[in-house]
Amino acid sequence: MSTGAPARSRLKPCVRCGTLNGVDFDHCIRCGTPISAVAVGTSRIGGRVGGERLLATKVLLALTTLVFAGQLADWTSRKVLPLFMGGGPGVIVGATRFGALWLGPEALFEEPWRMLSAVFVHFSVMHFAMNMLSLLNLARLAEPAVGPARLMVTYVTTGIIGFLASIVWSTVVFPTRFPIPTAGASGAIFGIMGLILGVLLRLRDPRWKQFAIQAVFYSVLFGVVLRANNAAHIGGLVAGVGFGLLFAGERRGGEHLANLLAALGLVVSVASLVLALRSPQWRVLEEIMDDRGASVTKSPDPTTAVLRDPEAPPPT
């Protein structure tokens, strides 16, 4: 290696041992201390995160909480308050008003923005609390590793992919006879879980096995015990792993693009919620309930329900 100034300008010293390393190195070649932003963040995974700002996490928590506050106000006006999974037609109508997605072929064409707005909508107090606690626990590990912009991009995109997977599952793989409303942040949360797993895999961190076991555990817990939206979880998890592999392999640059995409993701998220509020779908649904005496039947998924005419044949 040349010892001239141009060559030395492409080196940086390790903060621990002083050894000179290439500017694109993730870890010190001598002592293994994390050097790059990704490696430094990843070194905190599995440990306690200190005083990081967690800007994207706070924005996502605030936006989801704001939406849920609106849902609570709507439910209160209908004299319903779903503390746990389940609820009556008023719960479904209120969730639809704020952006819940109705699974069916028409979901891709009539109001496609609901594939994003539904990420910020929940069906009960427990549904909201569990998802926000999971988001906080995972994002406080992921955001220091990849930065707020990339976390925002991952959350928004994997949330959409999760609900897209749900539409494919319910219309192509196992078609349902009636439209089914669904909502919740769990697909995007599994996306954050996949993001962490992808970063660990790309950096060949041995802790990826431990985290993969944890991901499987939560998948089984939500999918079997709670019988949640498995298609959204799997879709979000797989997409999240892809983002983790991509972001952990990034070198210098790309910050401006990441910031732009994150800002765009936030703007589109708010726009999807506004479009849902302005949609006449929930009013039409409310009129159908009043005119035909529709009822909500139980679904295998506690985050979904089937709204149908009580005299119609049961859904498959």
JSON list of N, CA, C and O in Angstrom, two decimals, residues 227-262:
[
{"chain": "A", "resi": 227, "resn": "ARG", "atom": "N", "xyz": [-53.79, -16.43, 16.59]},
{"chain": "A", "resi": 227, "resn": "ARG", "atom": "CA", "xyz": [-54.40, -16.60, 15.26]},
{"chain": "A", "resi": 227, "resn": "ARG", "atom": "C", "xyz": [-54.52, -15.27, 14.53]},
{"chain": "A", "resi": 227, "resn": "ARG", "atom": "O", "xyz": [-55.60, -14.86, 14.12]},
{"chain": "A", "resi": 228, "resn": "ALA", "atom": "N", "xyz": [-53.40, -14.61, 14.38]},
{"chain": "A", "resi": 228, "resn": "ALA", "atom": "CA", "xyz": [-53.38, -13.30, 13.75]},
{"chain": "A", "resi": 228, "resn": "ALA", "atom": "C", "xyz": [-53.23, -13.42, 12.24]},
{"chain": "A", "resi": 228, "resn": "ALA", "atom": "O", "xyz": [-53.31, -14.53, 11.67]},
{"chain": "A", "resi": 229, "resn": "ASN", "atom": "N", "xyz": [-53.01, -12.29, 11.58]},
{"chain": "A", "resi": 229, "resn": "ASN", "atom": "CA", "xyz": [-52.92, -12.23, 10.13]},
{"chain": "A", "resi": 229, "resn": "ASN", "atom": "C", "xyz": [-51.58, -12.78, 9.67]},
{"chain": "A", "resi": 229, "resn": "ASN", "atom": "O", "xyz": [-50.62, -12.04, 9.48]},
{"chain": "A", "resi": 230, "resn": "ASN", "atom": "N", "xyz": [-51.50, -14.09, 9.48]},
{"chain": "A", "resi": 230, "resn": "ASN", "atom": "CA", "xyz": [-50.24, -14.75, 9.15]},
{"chain": "A", "resi": 230, "resn": "ASN", "atom": "C", "xyz": [-49.65, -14.26, 7.83]},
{"chain": "A", "resi": 230, "resn": "ASN", "atom": "O", "xyz": [-48.43, -14.12, 7.70]},
{"chain": "A", "resi": 231, "resn": "ALA", "atom": "N", "xyz": [-50.49, -14.02, 6.84]},
{"chain": "A", "resi": 231, "resn": "ALA", "atom": "CA", "xyz": [-50.00, -13.61, 5.53]},
{"chain": "A", "resi": 231, "resn": "ALA", "atom": "C", "xyz": [-49.28, -12.26, 5.64]},
{"chain": "A", "resi": 231, "resn": "ALA", "atom": "O", "xyz": [-48.21, -12.07, 5.05]},
{"chain": "A", "resi": 232, "resn": "ALA", "atom": "N", "xyz": [-49.86, -11.32, 6.39]},
{"chain": "A", "resi": 232, "resn": "ALA", "atom": "CA", "xyz": [-49.23, -10.02, 6.57]},
{"chain": "A", "resi": 232, "resn": "ALA", "atom": "C", "xyz": [-47.91, -10.15, 7.32]},
{"chain": "A", "resi": 232, "resn": "ALA", "atom": "O", "xyz": [-46.93, -9.47, 7.00]},
{"chain": "A", "resi": 233, "resn": "HIS", "atom": "N", "xyz": [-47.88, -11.02, 8.32]},
{"chain": "A", "resi": 233, "resn": "HIS", "atom": "CA", "xyz": [-46.66, -11.20, 9.11]},
{"chain": "A", "resi": 233, "resn": "HIS", "atom": "C", "xyz": [-45.54, -11.78, 8.26]},
{"chain": "A", "resi": 233, "resn": "HIS", "atom": "O", "xyz": [-44.40, -11.30, 8.30]},
{"chain": "A", "resi": 234, "resn": "ILE", "atom": "N", "xyz": [-45.86, -12.81, 7.49]},
{"chain": "A", "resi": 234, "resn": "ILE", "atom": "CA", "xyz": [-44.83, -13.45, 6.66]},
{"chain": "A", "resi": 234, "resn": "ILE", "atom": "C", "xyz": [-44.34, -12.49, 5.58]},
{"chain": "A", "resi": 234, "resn": "ILE", "atom": "O", "xyz": [-43.14, -12.36, 5.32]},
{"chain": "A", "resi": 235, "resn": "GLY", "atom": "N", "xyz": [-45.29, -11.80, 4.93]},
{"chain": "A", "resi": 235, "resn": "GLY", "atom": "CA", "xyz": [-44.90, -10.84, 3.90]},
{"chain": "A", "resi": 235, "resn": "GLY", "atom": "C", "xyz": [-44.02, -9.74, 4.44]},
{"chain": "A", "resi": 235, "resn": "GLY", "atom": "O", "xyz": [-43.00, -9.37, 3.84]},
{"chain": "A", "resi": 236, "resn": "GLY", "atom": "N", "xyz": [-44.39, -9.19, 5.61]},
{"chain": "A", "resi": 236, "resn": "GLY", "atom": "CA", "xyz": [-43.59, -8.13, 6.21]},
{"chain": "A", "resi": 236, "resn": "GLY", "atom": "C", "xyz": [-42.22, -8.62, 6.64]},
{"chain": "A", "resi": 236, "resn": "GLY", "atom": "O", "xyz": [-41.21, -7.93, 6.44]},
{"chain": "A", "resi": 237, "resn": "LEU", "atom": "N", "xyz": [-42.16, -9.82, 7.22]},
{"chain": "A", "resi": 237, "resn": "LEU", "atom": "CA", "xyz": [-40.89, -10.37, 7.69]},
{"chain": "A", "resi": 237, "resn": "LEU", "atom": "C", "xyz": [-39.91, -10.60, 6.54]},
{"chain": "A", "resi": 237, "resn": "LEU", "atom": "O", "xyz": [-38.74, -10.20, 6.62]},
{"chain": "A", "resi": 238, "resn": "VAL", "atom": "N", "xyz": [-40.38, -11.22, 5.48]},
{"chain": "A", "resi": 238, "resn": "VAL", "atom": "CA", "xyz": [-39.51, -11.50, 4.34]},
{"chain": "A", "resi": 238, "resn": "VAL", "atom": "C", "xyz": [-39.01, -10.20, 3.70]},
{"chain": "A", "resi": 238, "resn": "VAL", "atom": "O", "xyz": [-37.82, -10.06, 3.38]},
{"chain": "A", "resi": 239, "resn": "ALA", "atom": "N", "xyz": [-39.91, -9.24, 3.52]},
{"chain": "A", "resi": 239, "resn": "ALA", "atom": "CA", "xyz": [-39.50, -7.96, 2.95]},
{"chain": "A", "resi": 239, "resn": "ALA", "atom": "C", "xyz": [-38.51, -7.24, 3.86]},
{"chain": "A", "resi": 239, "resn": "ALA", "atom": "O", "xyz": [-37.55, -6.62, 3.39]},
{"chain": "A", "resi": 240, "resn": "GLY", "atom": "N", "xyz": [-38.72, -7.35, 5.18]},
{"chain": "A", "resi": 240, "resn": "GLY", "atom": "CA", "xyz": [-37.80, -6.72, 6.13]},
{"chain": "A", "resi": 240, "resn": "GLY", "atom": "C", "xyz": [-36.40, -7.29, 6.06]},
{"chain": "A", "resi": 240, "resn": "GLY", "atom": "O", "xyz": [-35.41, -6.56, 6.14]},
{"chain": "A", "resi": 241, "resn": "VAL", "atom": "N", "xyz": [-36.30, -8.62, 5.89]},
{"chain": "A", "resi": 241, "resn": "VAL", "atom": "CA", "xyz": [-34.98, -9.25, 5.75]},
{"chain": "A", "resi": 241, "resn": "VAL", "atom": "C", "xyz": [-34.27, -8.68, 4.52]},
{"chain": "A", "resi": 241, "resn": "VAL", "atom": "O", "xyz": [-33.07, -8.39, 4.55]},
{"chain": "A", "resi": 242, "resn": "GLY", "atom": "N", "xyz": [-35.03, -8.49, 3.44]},
{"chain": "A", "resi": 242, "resn": "GLY", "atom": "CA", "xyz": [-34.44, -7.91, 2.24]},
{"chain": "A", "resi": 242, "resn": "GLY", "atom": "C", "xyz": [-33.90, -6.52, 2.48]},
{"chain": "A", "resi": 242, "resn": "GLY", "atom": "O", "xyz": [-32.79, -6.18, 2.03]},
{"chain": "A", "resi": 243, "resn": "PHE", "atom": "N", "xyz": [-34.64, -5.70, 3.21]},
{"chain": "A", "resi": 243, "resn": "PHE", "atom": "CA", "xyz": [-34.16, -4.35, 3.53]},
{"chain": "A", "resi": 243, "resn": "PHE", "atom": "C", "xyz": [-32.91, -4.42, 4.41]},
{"chain": "A", "resi": 243, "resn": "PHE", "atom": "O", "xyz": [-31.98, -3.63, 4.24]},
{"chain": "A", "resi": 244, "resn": "GLY", "atom": "N", "xyz": [-32.89, -5.34, 5.37]},
{"chain": "A", "resi": 244, "resn": "GLY", "atom": "CA", "xyz": [-31.72, -5.47, 6.24]},
{"chain": "A", "resi": 244, "resn": "GLY", "atom": "C", "xyz": [-30.48, -5.84, 5.47]},
{"chain": "A", "resi": 244, "resn": "GLY", "atom": "O", "xyz": [-29.40, -5.28, 5.68]},
{"chain": "A", "resi": 245, "resn": "LEU", "atom": "N", "xyz": [-30.60, -6.79, 4.54]},
{"chain": "A", "resi": 245, "resn": "LEU", "atom": "CA", "xyz": [-29.47, -7.18, 3.71]},
{"chain": "A", "resi": 245, "resn": "LEU", "atom": "C", "xyz": [-28.99, -6.01, 2.85]},
{"chain": "A", "resi": 245, "resn": "LEU", "atom": "O", "xyz": [-27.79, -5.83, 2.65]},
{"chain": "A", "resi": 246, "resn": "LEU", "atom": "N", "xyz": [-29.93, -5.22, 2.36]},
{"chain": "A", "resi": 246, "resn": "LEU", "atom": "CA", "xyz": [-29.58, -4.08, 1.52]},
{"chain": "A", "resi": 246, "resn": "LEU", "atom": "C", "xyz": [-28.88, -2.99, 2.32]},
{"chain": "A", "resi": 246, "resn": "LEU", "atom": "O", "xyz": [-27.81, -2.50, 1.94]},
{"chain": "A", "resi": 247, "resn": "PHE", "atom": "N", "xyz": [-29.47, -2.62, 3.45]},
{"chain": "A", "resi": 247, "resn": "PHE", "atom": "CA", "xyz": [-28.93, -1.49, 4.22]},
{"chain": "A", "resi": 247, "resn": "PHE", "atom": "C", "xyz": [-27.60, -1.83, 4.87]},
{"chain": "A", "resi": 247, "resn": "PHE", "atom": "O", "xyz": [-26.71, -0.97, 4.96]},
{"chain": "A", "resi": 248, "resn": "ALA", "atom": "N", "xyz": [-27.42, -3.06, 5.34]},
{"chain": "A", "resi": 248, "resn": "ALA", "atom": "CA", "xyz": [-26.16, -3.43, 5.97]},
{"chain": "A", "resi": 248, "resn": "ALA", "atom": "C", "xyz": [-25.03, -3.49, 4.96]},
{"chain": "A", "resi": 248, "resn": "ALA", "atom": "O", "xyz": [-23.86, -3.35, 5.33]},
{"chain": "A", "resi": 249, "resn": "GLY", "atom": "N", "xyz": [-25.36, -3.68, 3.68]},
{"chain": "A", "resi": 249, "resn": "GLY", "atom": "CA", "xyz": [-24.33, -3.75, 2.66]},
{"chain": "A", "resi": 249, "resn": "GLY", "atom": "C", "xyz": [-24.03, -2.42, 2.01]},
{"chain": "A", "resi": 249, "resn": "GLY", "atom": "O", "xyz": [-23.15, -2.32, 1.15]},
{"chain": "A", "resi": 250, "resn": "GLU", "atom": "N", "xyz": [-24.73, -1.37, 2.43]},
{"chain": "A", "resi": 250, "resn": "GLU", "atom": "CA", "xyz": [-24.51, -0.05, 1.86]},
{"chain": "A", "resi": 250, "resn": "GLU", "atom": "C", "xyz": [-23.17, 0.53, 2.30]},
{"chain": "A", "resi": 250, "resn": "GLU", "atom": "O", "xyz": [-22.71, 0.31, 3.41]},
{"chain": "A", "resi": 251, "resn": "ARG", "atom": "N", "xyz": [-22.57, 1.28, 1.41]},
{"chain": "A", "resi": 251, "resn": "ARG", "atom": "CA", "xyz": [-21.35, 2.01, 1.75]},
{"chain": "A", "resi": 251, "resn": "ARG", "atom": "C", "xyz": [-21.69, 3.48, 1.90]},
{"chain": "A", "resi": 251, "resn": "ARG", "atom": "O", "xyz": [-22.83, 3.84, 2.11]},
{"chain": "A", "resi": 252, "resn": "ARG", "atom": "N", "xyz": [-20.72, 4.30, 1.77]},
{"chain": "A", "resi": 252, "resn": "ARG", "atom": "CA", "xyz": [-20.93, 5.73, 1.97]},
{"chain": "A", "resi": 252, "resn": "ARG", "atom": "C", "xyz": [-21.86, 6.29, 0.91]},
{"chain": "A", "resi": 252, "resn": "ARG", "atom": "O", "xyz": [-21.88, 5.85, -0.23]},
{"chain": "A", "resi": 253, "resn": "GLY", "atom": "N", "xyz": [-22.60, 7.29, 1.28]},
{"chain": "A", "resi": 253, "resn": "GLY", "atom": "CA", "xyz": [-23.54, 7.90, 0.35]},
{"chain": "A", "resi": 253, "resn": "GLY", "atom": "C", "xyz": [-24.93, 7.34, 0.51]},
{"chain": "A", "resi": 253, "resn": "GLY", "atom": "O", "xyz": [-25.17, 6.42, 1.28]},
{"chain": "A", "resi": 254, "resn": "GLY", "atom": "N", "xyz": [-25.87, 7.90, -0.22]},
{"chain": "A", "resi": 254, "resn": "GLY", "atom": "CA", "xyz": [-27.23, 7.42, -0.18]},
{"chain": "A", "resi": 254, "resn": "GLY", "atom": "C", "xyz": [-28.09, 8.03, 0.89]},
{"chain": "A", "resi": 254, "resn": "GLY", "atom": "O", "xyz": [-29.27, 7.71, 0.99]},
{"chain": "A", "resi": 255, "resn": "GLU", "atom": "N", "xyz": [-27.51, 8.89, 1.74]},
{"chain": "A", "resi": 255, "resn": "GLU", "atom": "CA", "xyz": [-28.28, 9.48, 2.83]},
{"chain": "A", "resi": 255, "resn": "GLU", "atom": "C", "xyz": [-29.38, 10.40, 2.31]},
{"chain": "A", "resi": 255, "resn": "GLU", "atom": "O", "xyz": [-30.49, 10.41, 2.85]},
{"chain": "A", "resi": 256, "resn": "HIS", "atom": "N", "xyz": [-29.06, 11.18, 1.30]},
{"chain": "A", "resi": 256, "resn": "HIS", "atom": "CA", "xyz": [-30.05, 12.11, 0.76]},
{"chain": "A", "resi": 256, "resn": "HIS", "atom": "C", "xyz": [-31.24, 11.35, 0.18]},
{"chain": "A", "resi": 256, "resn": "HIS", "atom": "O", "xyz": [-32.40, 11.74, 0.38]},
{"chain": "A", "resi": 257, "resn": "LEU", "atom": "N", "xyz": [-30.97, 10.26, -0.53]},
{"chain": "A", "resi": 257, "resn": "LEU", "atom": "CA", "xyz": [-32.05, 9.47, -1.11]},
{"chain": "A", "resi": 257, "resn": "LEU", "atom": "C", "xyz": [-32.89, 8.83, 0.00]},
{"chain": "A", "resi": 257, "resn": "LEU", "atom": "O", "xyz": [-34.13, 8.82, -0.08]},
{"chain": "A", "resi": 258, "resn": "ALA", "atom": "N", "xyz": [-32.22, 8.30, 1.03]},
{"chain": "A", "resi": 258, "resn": "ALA", "atom": "CA", "xyz": [-32.95, 7.69, 2.14]},
{"chain": "A", "resi": 258, "resn": "ALA", "atom": "C", "xyz": [-33.84, 8.70, 2.85]},
{"chain": "A", "resi": 258, "resn": "ALA", "atom": "O", "xyz": [-35.00, 8.42, 3.18]},
{"chain": "A", "resi": 259, "resn": "ASN", "atom": "N", "xyz": [-33.30, 9.90, 3.06]},
{"chain": "A", "resi": 259, "resn": "ASN", "atom": "CA", "xyz": [-34.10, 10.95, 3.72]},
{"chain": "A", "resi": 259, "resn": "ASN", "atom": "C", "xyz": [-35.29, 11.36, 2.87]},
{"chain": "A", "resi": 259, "resn": "ASN", "atom": "O", "xyz": [-36.40, 11.58, 3.39]},
{"chain": "A", "resi": 260, "resn": "LEU", "atom": "N", "xyz": [-35.08, 11.42, 1.56]},
{"chain": "A", "resi": 260, "resn": "LEU", "atom": "CA", "xyz": [-36.17, 11.79, 0.66]},
{"chain": "A", "resi": 260, "resn": "LEU", "atom": "C", "xyz": [-37.26, 10.73, 0.67]},
{"chain": "A", "resi": 260, "resn": "LEU", "atom": "O", "xyz": [-38.46, 11.05, 0.75]},
{"chain": "A", "resi": 261, "resn": "LEU", "atom": "N", "xyz": [-36.86, 9.47, 0.61]},
{"chain": "A", "resi": 261, "resn": "LEU", "atom": "CA", "xyz": [-37.85, 8.38, 0.62]},
{"chain": "A", "resi": 261, "resn": "LEU", "atom": "C", "xyz": [-38.59, 8.31, 1.95]},
{"chain": "A", "resi": 261, "resn": "LEU", "atom": "O", "xyz": [-39.79, 8.01, 1.99]},
{"chain": "A", "resi": 262, "resn": "ALA", "atom": "N", "xyz": [-37.88, 8.58, 3.05]},
{"chain": "A", "resi": 262, "resn": "ALA", "atom": "CA", "xyz": [-38.53, 8.57, 4.37]},
{"chain": "A", "resi": 262, "resn": "ALA", "atom": "C", "xyz": [-39.57, 9.68, 4.47]},
{"chain": "A", "resi": 262, "resn": "ALA", "atom": "O", "xyz": [-40.69, 9.46, 4.96]}
]
